[in-house]
């Protein structure tokens, strides 16, 4: 694929939904790398909360900030699938969004530690300015999709005004603490409603195989982000202790768990199913919040599970094990929920999901007796078993 732009200026038109050999561009891959920074910041803060014995307290800021990261990535991804021109203006506006991601990432510690969302809101605002500019350009240059593009620009702008209002009301004390979470959830719901409202007139021409590839690449990024905390956990454990059996079992089990998760996710490509059932794309796309958030949280849990083999933490063995078990269970459940609507027959059977998640959520109760490393190994073994059963029973 050439690295040069297609031109200084290319008229923005909707790209064909059946364009052959459509793959992610170098710009999209670079765009994803900025999210590596944001996800790492969010995961690190959650890991700190778990280690300090405040995992539940840190969960809410994690979910809130991760929503902003995920939603900004998703909005750009679907827009690019429909309107990527790869000219100078498009690249520069994409760079604006990348700058917003980095500002948001810089504000994660303040948001997680002190409920200070100023930098996160600023970063999100910068990202939305870039995206609204892209939609306005599409409205000007693509008459066929003008009304849809204007609806997107209008909806995103109005909801962004709501985020700024929330920040101002919180900073001035006008918005009581009890109302902040409902306000946040309300704005989240409005964010999710914008695409449904915008595309009610004319649907955008996103490419199913391109979208499936983009989601797959982000899944791989999150798996990589989960491997890094495992490595950090090993380094942290080695600072205060020699290599021991618990360290080896925990680290190896984390790797096996992530490998099994990767195998399950990519068993069946989603592109064909999205192409045949475009009307179910919202459930598939939105449902990935559960998959992506679970993978990010799993990285935090695995880091602490490995690190605790070297020194004492404030978190109890039960809490550490559930920091691994709950994200693993959420991933399995979300994977089935998002893929079932776009395939004729789910590859991962409901019985395997229910049985597997049940075992995964019960095993941590034995942590005080058998230890964290053994529990993590058991969780990995359950995922390996589900993967093996799925492969063995899969119809060719």
Short mmCIF file of N, CA and C in Angstrom, two decimals, residues 23 51 69 77 114 211 235 246 293 335 338 387:
data_model
loop_
_atom_site.label_atom_id
_atom_site.label_comp_id
_atom_site.label_asym_id
_atom_site.label_seq_id
_atom_site.Cartn_x
_atom_site.Cartn_y
_atom_site.Cartn_z
N UNK A 23 -8.55 -2.74 3.27
CA UNK A 23 -7.85 -3.02 4.52
C UNK A 23 -7.57 -1.71 5.24
N UNK A 51 -4.45 -3.07 43.57
CA UNK A 51 -3.33 -3.37 44.48
C UNK A 51 -3.53 -2.73 45.84
N UNK A 69 -12.62 6.71 25.64
CA UNK A 69 -11.59 6.18 24.74
C UNK A 69 -12.22 5.32 23.66
N UNK A 77 -13.50 5.21 13.50
CA UNK A 77 -13.38 3.99 12.71
C UNK A 77 -14.52 3.84 11.71
N UNK A 114 -8.54 11.59 41.67
CA UNK A 114 -9.15 12.75 42.34
C UNK A 114 -10.48 13.16 41.72
N UNK A 211 -14.49 -2.97 8.67
CA UNK A 211 -14.89 -2.78 10.06
C UNK A 211 -14.47 -3.97 10.91
N UNK A 235 8.33 -8.11 36.56
CA UNK A 235 9.43 -7.22 36.96
C UNK A 235 9.25 -6.74 38.40
N UNK A 246 5.22 -19.92 42.18
CA UNK A 246 3.99 -19.12 42.04
C UNK A 246 4.13 -18.07 40.95
N UNK A 293 -13.48 -3.42 27.19
CA UNK A 293 -13.28 -3.05 28.59
C UNK A 293 -12.83 -4.26 29.40
N UNK A 335 -18.52 -11.83 24.09
CA UNK A 335 -18.16 -12.42 22.80
C UNK A 335 -19.34 -13.16 22.20
N UNK A 338 -22.26 -10.58 21.13
CA UNK A 338 -22.05 -9.72 19.96
C UNK A 338 -21.98 -10.51 18.66
N UNK A 387 -12.09 -23.28 24.43
CA UNK A 387 -11.51 -23.15 23.09
C UNK A 387 -11.42 -24.51 22.40
#
